[in-house]
CSV table of C-alpha atoms in Angstrom, one decimal:
chain,number,residue,atom,x,y,z
Y,36,UNK,CA,-15.1,-7.5,-18.7
Y,37,UNK,CA,-15.1,-10.3,-21.2
Y,38,UNK,CA,-11.7,-11.3,-22.4
Y,39,UNK,CA,-10.7,-10.3,-25.9
Y,40,UNK,CA,-8.4,-12.0,-28.4
Y,41,UNK,CA,-4.9,-10.8,-28.4
Y,42,UNK,CA,-5.1,-9.2,-31.8
Y,43,UNK,CA,-8.1,-7.1,-30.7
Y,44,UNK,CA,-6.3,-5.9,-27.6
Y,45,UNK,CA,-3.3,-4.8,-29.7
Y,46,UNK,CA,-5.5,-3.0,-32.2
Y,47,UNK,CA,-7.9,-1.3,-29.8
Y,48,UNK,CA,-5.6,-0.5,-26.9
Y,49,UNK,CA,-2.0,-0.5,-28.1
Y,50,UNK,CA,-1.3,-3.2,-25.5
Y,51,UNK,CA,0.2,-6.6,-26.0
Y,52,UNK,CA,-1.7,-8.0,-23.1
Y,53,UNK,CA,-5.3,-9.0,-23.0
Y,54,UNK,CA,-5.5,-9.4,-19.2
Y,55,UNK,CA,-3.9,-6.8,-16.8
Y,56,UNK,CA,-3.1,-8.2,-13.4
Y,57,UNK,CA,-3.5,-5.8,-10.5
Y,58,UNK,CA,-1.8,-6.4,-7.2
Y,59,UNK,CA,-3.4,-5.3,-3.9
Y,60,UNK,CA,-3.5,-6.0,-0.2
Y,61,UNK,CA,-6.3,-8.3,1.1
Y,62,UNK,CA,-8.0,-5.9,3.4
Y,63,UNK,CA,-11.5,-4.7,2.6
Y,64,UNK,CA,-10.3,-1.0,2.3
Y,65,UNK,CA,-7.5,-2.0,0.0
Y,66,UNK,CA,-9.9,-4.0,-2.2
Y,67,UNK,CA,-12.3,-1.0,-2.4
Y,68,UNK,CA,-9.5,1.3,-3.3
Y,69,UNK,CA,-8.2,-1.1,-6.0
Y,70,UNK,CA,-11.7,-1.7,-7.4
Y,71,UNK,CA,-12.1,2.1,-7.8
Y,72,UNK,CA,-8.8,2.3,-9.8
Y,73,UNK,CA,-9.7,-0.7,-11.9
Y,74,UNK,CA,-13.1,0.8,-12.6
Y,75,UNK,CA,-11.4,4.0,-13.9
Y,76,UNK,CA,-9.1,2.0,-16.1
Y,77,UNK,CA,-11.9,-0.2,-17.4
Y,78,UNK,CA,-13.9,2.9,-18.5
Y,79,UNK,CA,-10.9,4.1,-20.5
Y,80,UNK,CA,-10.0,0.6,-21.8
Y,81,UNK,CA,-13.3,-1.3,-22.2
Y,82,UNK,CA,-11.7,-4.0,-24.3
Y,83,UNK,CA,-9.2,-5.1,-21.6
Y,84,UNK,CA,-9.8,-7.6,-18.8
Y,85,UNK,CA,-8.5,-6.8,-15.3
Y,86,UNK,CA,-7.7,-9.5,-12.8
Y,87,UNK,CA,-7.1,-8.5,-9.2
Y,88,UNK,CA,-4.4,-10.4,-7.3
Y,89,UNK,CA,-4.7,-9.9,-3.5
Y,90,UNK,CA,-2.0,-10.8,-1.0
Y,91,UNK,CA,-0.9,-10.2,2.6
Y,92,UNK,CA,2.0,-7.9,3.5
Y,93,UNK,CA,4.3,-7.8,6.5
Y,94,UNK,CA,2.3,-4.9,8.0
Y,95,UNK,CA,-0.9,-7.0,7.7
Y,96,UNK,CA,0.7,-10.0,9.4
Y,97,UNK,CA,2.5,-8.3,12.4
Y,98,UNK,CA,-0.4,-7.0,14.5
Y,99,UNK,CA,1.0,-7.1,18.0
Y,100,UNK,CA,3.7,-4.4,17.5
Y,101,UNK,CA,3.5,-0.7,16.8
Y,102,UNK,CA,4.2,0.1,13.2
Y,103,UNK,CA,6.9,2.5,14.2
Y,104,UNK,CA,8.8,-0.2,16.1
Y,105,UNK,CA,8.9,-2.9,13.3
Y,106,UNK,CA,11.8,-1.1,11.6
Y,107,UNK,CA,10.8,-2.0,8.0
Y,108,UNK,CA,10.3,0.9,5.6
Y,109,UNK,CA,8.1,-1.1,3.2
Y,110,UNK,CA,5.7,-2.7,5.6
Y,111,UNK,CA,2.7,-2.6,3.3
Y,112,UNK,CA,4.4,-2.7,-0.1
Y,113,UNK,CA,7.3,-5.1,-0.1
Y,114,UNK,CA,5.4,-8.3,-1.0
Y,115,UNK,CA,3.4,-6.4,-3.7
Y,116,UNK,CA,6.6,-5.0,-5.2
Y,117,UNK,CA,8.2,-8.6,-5.2
Y,118,UNK,CA,5.2,-9.8,-7.2
Y,119,UNK,CA,5.6,-6.8,-9.6
Y,120,UNK,CA,9.3,-7.6,-10.0
Y,121,UNK,CA,8.6,-11.3,-10.8
Y,122,UNK,CA,6.0,-10.2,-13.4
Y,123,UNK,CA,3.2,-11.9,-11.4
Y,124,UNK,CA,1.3,-8.6,-11.6
Y,125,UNK,CA,1.4,-5.7,-14.0
Y,126,UNK,CA,0.6,-2.9,-11.6
Y,127,UNK,CA,-0.1,-2.4,-7.9
Y,128,UNK,CA,-2.5,0.0,-6.1
Y,129,UNK,CA,-1.3,1.5,-2.9
Y,130,UNK,CA,-2.3,4.2,-0.4
Y,131,UNK,CA,0.4,6.7,-1.3
Y,132,UNK,CA,1.2,7.3,2.3
Y,133,UNK,CA,2.4,3.7,2.5
Y,134,UNK,CA,5.0,4.1,-0.2
Y,135,UNK,CA,8.5,5.1,0.9
Y,136,UNK,CA,9.9,8.3,-0.7
Y,137,UNK,CA,12.7,6.2,-2.3
Y,138,UNK,CA,11.3,3.3,-4.3
Y,139,UNK,CA,13.4,0.2,-5.1
Y,140,UNK,CA,15.3,0.4,-8.5
Y,141,UNK,CA,13.1,-0.4,-11.5
Y,142,UNK,CA,9.8,0.8,-10.0
Y,143,UNK,CA,7.9,4.1,-10.4
Y,144,UNK,CA,4.6,5.6,-9.4
Y,145,UNK,CA,2.8,5.8,-12.7
Y,146,UNK,CA,-0.3,7.5,-11.4
Y,147,UNK,CA,-1.4,9.5,-8.5
Y,148,UNK,CA,-5.2,9.6,-8.4
Y,149,UNK,CA,-7.4,12.6,-7.3
Y,150,UNK,CA,-7.0,13.0,-3.6
Y,151,UNK,CA,-9.8,12.2,-1.1
Y,152,UNK,CA,-9.8,14.3,2.1
Y,153,UNK,CA,-6.3,14.2,3.6
Y,154,UNK,CA,-7.4,15.0,7.1
Y,155,UNK,CA,-7.6,12.8,10.2
Y,156,UNK,CA,-10.9,12.0,11.7
Y,157,UNK,CA,-12.0,11.0,15.2
Y,158,UNK,CA,-14.4,8.1,15.8
Y,159,UNK,CA,-15.9,8.0,19.3
Y,160,UNK,CA,-17.0,5.1,21.4
Y,161,UNK,CA,-20.9,5.0,21.3
Y,162,UNK,CA,-21.1,6.3,24.9
Y,163,UNK,CA,-19.2,9.5,23.8
Y,164,UNK,CA,-21.3,10.2,20.7
Y,165,UNK,CA,-21.6,13.9,20.1
Y,166,UNK,CA,-18.5,14.8,22.0
Y,167,UNK,CA,-15.2,16.3,20.7
Y,168,UNK,CA,-11.6,15.5,21.8
Y,169,UNK,CA,-11.7,18.8,23.8
Y,170,UNK,CA,-14.9,17.8,25.7
Y,171,UNK,CA,-13.8,14.2,26.5
Y,172,UNK,CA,-13.3,13.5,30.3
Y,173,UNK,CA,-9.8,13.8,31.8
Y,174,UNK,CA,-7.5,10.8,31.1
Y,175,UNK,CA,-9.8,9.4,28.4
Y,176,UNK,CA,-7.7,7.0,26.2
Y,177,UNK,CA,-7.4,7.7,22.5
Y,178,UNK,CA,-6.2,4.9,20.2
Y,179,UNK,CA,-3.9,5.6,17.3
Y,180,UNK,CA,-1.1,3.7,15.5
Y,181,UNK,CA,0.6,6.9,14.4
Y,182,UNK,CA,3.4,8.7,16.2
Y,183,UNK,CA,2.5,11.8,14.1
Y,184,UNK,CA,-1.0,11.9,15.4
Y,185,UNK,CA,-0.1,11.1,19.0
Y,186,UNK,CA,2.6,13.8,19.2
Y,187,UNK,CA,0.4,16.6,17.9
Y,188,UNK,CA,-2.7,15.6,19.9
Y,189,UNK,CA,-0.7,15.2,23.1
Y,190,UNK,CA,0.4,18.8,22.6
Y,191,UNK,CA,-3.1,20.1,21.7
Y,192,UNK,CA,-5.1,18.0,24.2
Y,193,UNK,CA,-2.9,17.4,27.3
Y,194,UNK,CA,-5.9,16.0,29.3
Y,195,UNK,CA,-6.1,12.9,27.2
Y,196,UNK,CA,-4.0,9.7,27.1
Y,197,UNK,CA,-2.9,7.9,23.9
Y,198,UNK,CA,-2.4,4.2,23.3
Y,199,UNK,CA,-1.3,2.2,20.3
Y,200,UNK,CA,-4.0,0.4,18.4
Y,201,UNK,CA,-3.3,-2.0,15.4
Y,202,UNK,CA,-5.4,-3.8,12.8
Y,203,UNK,CA,-7.3,-2.9,9.7
Y,204,UNK,CA,-10.2,-0.4,9.9
Y,205,UNK,CA,-12.8,-3.1,10.6
Y,206,UNK,CA,-10.6,-4.5,13.5
Y,207,UNK,CA,-9.9,-1.1,15.0
Y,208,UNK,CA,-13.6,-0.1,15.0
Y,209,UNK,CA,-14.5,-3.4,16.6
Y,210,UNK,CA,-12.0,-2.9,19.3
Y,211,UNK,CA,-13.4,0.6,19.9
Y,212,UNK,CA,-17.1,-0.5,20.0
Y,213,UNK,CA,-17.0,-3.8,21.8
Y,214,UNK,CA,-14.5,-2.9,24.6
Y,215,UNK,CA,-14.1,-0.1,27.1
Y,216,UNK,CA,-10.4,0.3,26.4
Y,217,UNK,CA,-10.7,3.4,24.2
Y,218,UNK,CA,-12.9,6.5,24.4
Y,219,UNK,CA,-12.1,7.3,20.7
Y,220,UNK,CA,-9.7,6.3,17.9
Y,221,UNK,CA,-8.1,8.5,15.3
Y,222,UNK,CA,-8.1,7.4,11.6
Y,223,UNK,CA,-7.7,8.8,8.1
Y,224,UNK,CA,-11.0,10.4,7.0
Y,225,UNK,CA,-10.3,9.1,3.5
Y,226,UNK,CA,-10.4,5.4,4.5
Y,227,UNK,CA,-13.6,5.8,6.5
Y,228,UNK,CA,-15.3,7.6,3.6
Y,229,UNK,CA,-14.2,5.0,1.0
Y,230,UNK,CA,-15.6,2.3,3.3
Y,231,UNK,CA,-18.9,4.2,3.4
Y,232,UNK,CA,-18.6,4.9,7.1
Y,233,UNK,CA,-19.0,8.7,7.0
Y,234,UNK,CA,-21.6,8.4,9.8
Y,235,UNK,CA,-18.9,7.2,12.2
Y,236,UNK,CA,-16.9,10.4,11.8
Y,237,UNK,CA,-17.5,12.4,15.0
Y,238,UNK,CA,-14.8,15.1,14.4
Y,239,UNK,CA,-12.6,16.0,11.4
Y,240,UNK,CA,-9.3,17.4,12.6
Y,241,UNK,CA,-8.3,20.7,10.9
Y,242,UNK,CA,-4.6,21.5,10.2
Y,243,UNK,CA,-4.8,23.7,13.3
Y,244,UNK,CA,-5.3,20.6,15.4
Y,245,UNK,CA,-3.4,18.0,13.4
Y,246,UNK,CA,-1.3,18.2,10.3
Y,247,UNK,CA,-1.7,15.1,8.1
Y,248,UNK,CA,0.7,12.4,6.8
Y,249,UNK,CA,2.7,12.8,3.6
Y,250,UNK,CA,0.5,11.6,0.7
Y,251,UNK,CA,-2.5,10.8,3.0
Y,252,UNK,CA,-5.8,10.5,1.1
Y,253,UNK,CA,-4.2,9.8,-2.3
Y,254,UNK,CA,-4.0,6.5,-4.2
Y,255,UNK,CA,-0.9,5.6,-6.1
Y,256,UNK,CA,-0.4,3.1,-9.0
Y,257,UNK,CA,3.1,1.6,-8.9
Y,258,UNK,CA,4.5,0.0,-12.1
Y,259,UNK,CA,7.7,-1.3,-13.6
Y,260,UNK,CA,9.6,1.8,-14.7
Y,261,UNK,CA,10.5,0.2,-18.1
Y,262,UNK,CA,7.0,-1.1,-18.8
Y,263,UNK,CA,6.1,1.7,-21.2
Y,264,UNK,CA,2.8,0.3,-22.2
Y,265,UNK,CA,1.5,-0.1,-18.7
Y,266,UNK,CA,3.0,3.3,-17.7
Y,267,UNK,CA,1.1,4.9,-20.6
Y,268,UNK,CA,-2.1,3.1,-19.7
Y,269,UNK,CA,-2.2,4.2,-16.1
Y,270,UNK,CA,-0.8,7.8,-16.6
Y,271,UNK,CA,-4.3,9.0,-17.6
Y,272,UNK,CA,-5.3,8.6,-13.9
Y,273,UNK,CA,-2.9,11.3,-12.8
Y,274,UNK,CA,-4.6,14.3,-11.1
Y,275,UNK,CA,-2.4,17.4,-11.7
Y,276,UNK,CA,-3.1,19.2,-8.3
Y,277,UNK,CA,-2.6,16.0,-6.3
Y,278,UNK,CA,0.6,15.2,-8.2
Y,279,UNK,CA,2.2,18.6,-7.3
Y,280,UNK,CA,1.0,18.6,-3.7
Y,281,UNK,CA,2.3,15.1,-3.1
Y,282,UNK,CA,5.7,15.7,-4.9
Y,283,UNK,CA,6.2,18.6,-2.5
Y,284,UNK,CA,5.2,16.5,0.5
Y,285,UNK,CA,7.3,13.5,-0.4
Y,286,UNK,CA,10.4,15.8,-1.2
Y,287,UNK,CA,9.9,17.3,2.3
Y,288,UNK,CA,9.8,13.9,4.0
Y,289,UNK,CA,12.7,12.5,1.9
Y,290,UNK,CA,15.0,15.5,2.7
Y,291,UNK,CA,14.3,15.1,6.4
Y,292,UNK,CA,14.9,11.3,6.1
Y,293,UNK,CA,11.5,10.9,7.9
Y,294,UNK,CA,9.3,7.9,8.0
Y,295,UNK,CA,6.7,6.2,10.3
Y,296,UNK,CA,9.3,6.0,13.1
Y,297,UNK,CA,9.3,9.8,13.6
Y,298,UNK,CA,6.6,12.4,13.8
Y,299,UNK,CA,6.6,14.4,10.5
Y,300,UNK,CA,3.5,16.1,9.3
Y,301,UNK,CA,2.4,18.4,6.4
Y,302,UNK,CA,-0.4,20.5,4.9
Y,303,UNK,CA,-0.5,21.6,1.3
Y,304,UNK,CA,-2.8,24.0,-0.6
Y,305,UNK,CA,-2.7,24.8,-4.3
Y,306,UNK,CA,-4.5,28.1,-5.0
Y,307,UNK,CA,-4.2,30.7,-7.8
Y,308,UNK,CA,-1.1,28.8,-9.2
Y,309,UNK,CA,0.6,29.1,-5.8
Y,310,UNK,CA,1.5,25.9,-3.9
Y,311,UNK,CA,1.7,26.4,-0.2
Y,312,UNK,CA,3.5,23.7,1.9
Y,313,UNK,CA,3.4,23.6,5.7
Y,314,UNK,CA,5.9,21.1,7.2
Y,315,UNK,CA,6.4,20.2,10.8
Y,316,UNK,CA,8.4,17.9,13.0
Y,317,UNK,CA,7.6,16.9,16.6
Y,318,UNK,CA,9.2,15.2,19.6
Y,319,UNK,CA,7.4,12.0,20.6
Y,320,UNK,CA,5.5,13.7,23.5
Y,321,UNK,CA,4.7,16.8,21.4
Y,322,UNK,CA,6.6,19.1,23.8
Y,323,UNK,CA,9.0,20.2,21.1
Y,324,UNK,CA,8.0,21.2,17.6
Y,325,UNK,CA,9.1,23.1,14.5
Y,326,UNK,CA,6.7,24.3,11.9
Y,327,UNK,CA,7.2,26.4,8.7
Y,328,UNK,CA,5.2,27.4,5.7
Y,329,UNK,CA,6.6,28.4,2.3
Y,330,UNK,CA,5.1,28.8,-1.2
Y,331,UNK,CA,6.1,28.5,-4.8
Y,332,UNK,CA,4.6,29.4,-8.2
Y,333,UNK,CA,3.0,26.6,-10.1
Y,334,UNK,CA,2.2,27.9,-13.6
Y,335,UNK,CA,1.4,24.5,-15.1
Y,336,UNK,CA,-0.9,23.2,-17.8
Y,337,UNK,CA,-2.5,19.7,-17.3
Y,338,UNK,CA,-1.4,18.4,-20.7
Y,339,UNK,CA,1.7,20.3,-21.3
Y,340,UNK,CA,4.3,18.0,-22.8
Y,341,UNK,CA,7.7,19.4,-22.7
Y,342,UNK,CA,10.0,17.6,-25.1
Y,343,UNK,CA,13.6,17.1,-24.1
Y,344,UNK,CA,15.9,14.9,-22.0
Y,345,UNK,CA,13.7,15.2,-18.9
Y,346,UNK,CA,10.6,13.5,-20.4
Y,347,UNK,CA,10.9,10.3,-18.2
Y,348,UNK,CA,12.4,11.9,-15.1
Y,349,UNK,CA,11.0,10.8,-11.7
Y,350,UNK,CA,10.3,13.2,-8.9
Y,351,UNK,CA,10.5,11.4,-5.5
Y,352,UNK,CA,9.4,8.3,-7.3
Y,353,UNK,CA,6.5,9.8,-9.3
Y,354,UNK,CA,6.6,9.7,-13.2
Y,355,UNK,CA,4.1,12.2,-14.7
Y,356,UNK,CA,5.6,13.1,-18.1
Y,357,UNK,CA,2.3,14.6,-19.4
Y,358,UNK,CA,2.4,17.3,-16.8
Y,359,UNK,CA,4.7,20.4,-16.7
Y,360,UNK,CA,8.2,19.3,-15.7
Y,361,UNK,CA,9.0,22.8,-14.5
Y,362,UNK,CA,6.0,22.7,-12.1
Y,363,UNK,CA,7.1,19.3,-10.8
Y,364,UNK,CA,10.7,20.6,-10.3
Y,365,UNK,CA,9.3,23.6,-8.5
Y,366,UNK,CA,7.1,21.4,-6.2
Y,367,UNK,CA,10.1,19.2,-5.4
Y,368,UNK,CA,12.3,22.2,-4.6
Y,369,UNK,CA,9.6,23.6,-2.4
Y,370,UNK,CA,9.6,20.4,-0.3
Y,371,UNK,CA,13.4,20.5,0.0
Y,372,UNK,CA,13.4,24.2,1.0
Y,373,UNK,CA,10.9,23.7,3.8
Y,374,UNK,CA,12.9,20.7,5.1
Y,375,UNK,CA,16.1,22.8,4.9
Y,376,UNK,CA,14.6,25.6,6.9
Y,377,UNK,CA,13.5,23.2,9.6
Y,378,UNK,CA,16.9,21.5,9.6
Y,379,UNK,CA,18.5,24.9,10.0
Y,380,UNK,CA,16.3,25.4,13.1
Y,381,UNK,CA,17.2,22.1,14.8
Y,382,UNK,CA,14.8,19.5,13.3
Y,383,UNK,CA,17.6,16.9,13.0
Y,384,UNK,CA,18.1,16.9,16.7
Y,385,UNK,CA,14.3,16.5,17.4
Y,386,UNK,CA,14.0,13.7,14.9
Y,387,UNK,CA,17.1,11.9,16.1
Y,388,UNK,CA,15.9,11.9,19.7
Y,389,UNK,CA,12.5,10.8,18.6
Y,390,UNK,CA,14.1,7.8,16.7
Y,391,UNK,CA,16.2,6.8,19.7
Y,392,UNK,CA,13.3,7.0,22.1
Y,393,UNK,CA,11.1,5.0,19.7
Y,394,UNK,CA,13.8,2.4,19.2
Y,395,UNK,CA,14.2,2.1,22.9
């Protein structure tokens, strides 16, 4: 990654910068995820130099309060976006599920990388190795920082108890292994796999057990919307299937006005040019739930470039102008339609009650 003179970078990459500054959180997982994105960019732009700028976010600093009770929509993104706005970094790598469905003005998601497994996984205390959630003893305590997971699992496994657990992956695994407070904890399978901890996964939760979070398992690259050079540079990382699935999921969440303070969950499948979206909402204790599945046609071509006034349009914060705009529009409409169906069946009441109880 030797630096190159400015003239060379302009000639060989079409970029006016010779060093691209990449913002990220300080956690080990965030660095691993950012390194993977930088490696993909480096392979495509071997004459550029990439500098990683790590920083702590609000969500990293407040560790004694449940995420759902902090009341800040941009817990893991605000400080990174501030640096992007001040031109201290040129792009930021996030877990897509951390990004609100409405981005601050002037920002866009310039790339959604190919999705790792979106499912949730259970890591058991060593004394419960080989068990499943179903076979754990009565009143076993399960740790999770997610209202979504807790609501669904309370419904599915009423013999278990659920308690909040905070901290990065390393911290949560340490709390599990070194104390007797938890029989198991539930985490995103993608994070465990990226950390190389596949062997700790005792059970992967299927959609029948637990629908996942919007955008879970996907990495997003956020950039300044008007920085066309950087936008063009990162856009090659877009994965078409992941883009369409995540547009539908984010549109569903946005139309419901959901977030980490309410239990909202999804599952998407793209098969034979049909996109299937399952969306669900839950009461905090899981006793009430609404769930619907709809589908839409996705006849898209990965490099279809549709000329016209919609070239730079964003879909729930995502700019993917080298992919079919009609497919992106259809994916967004699908998310809205599933949300509308749930709202017509009483989802707003369930979510309002969940918010009030959580705030209390």
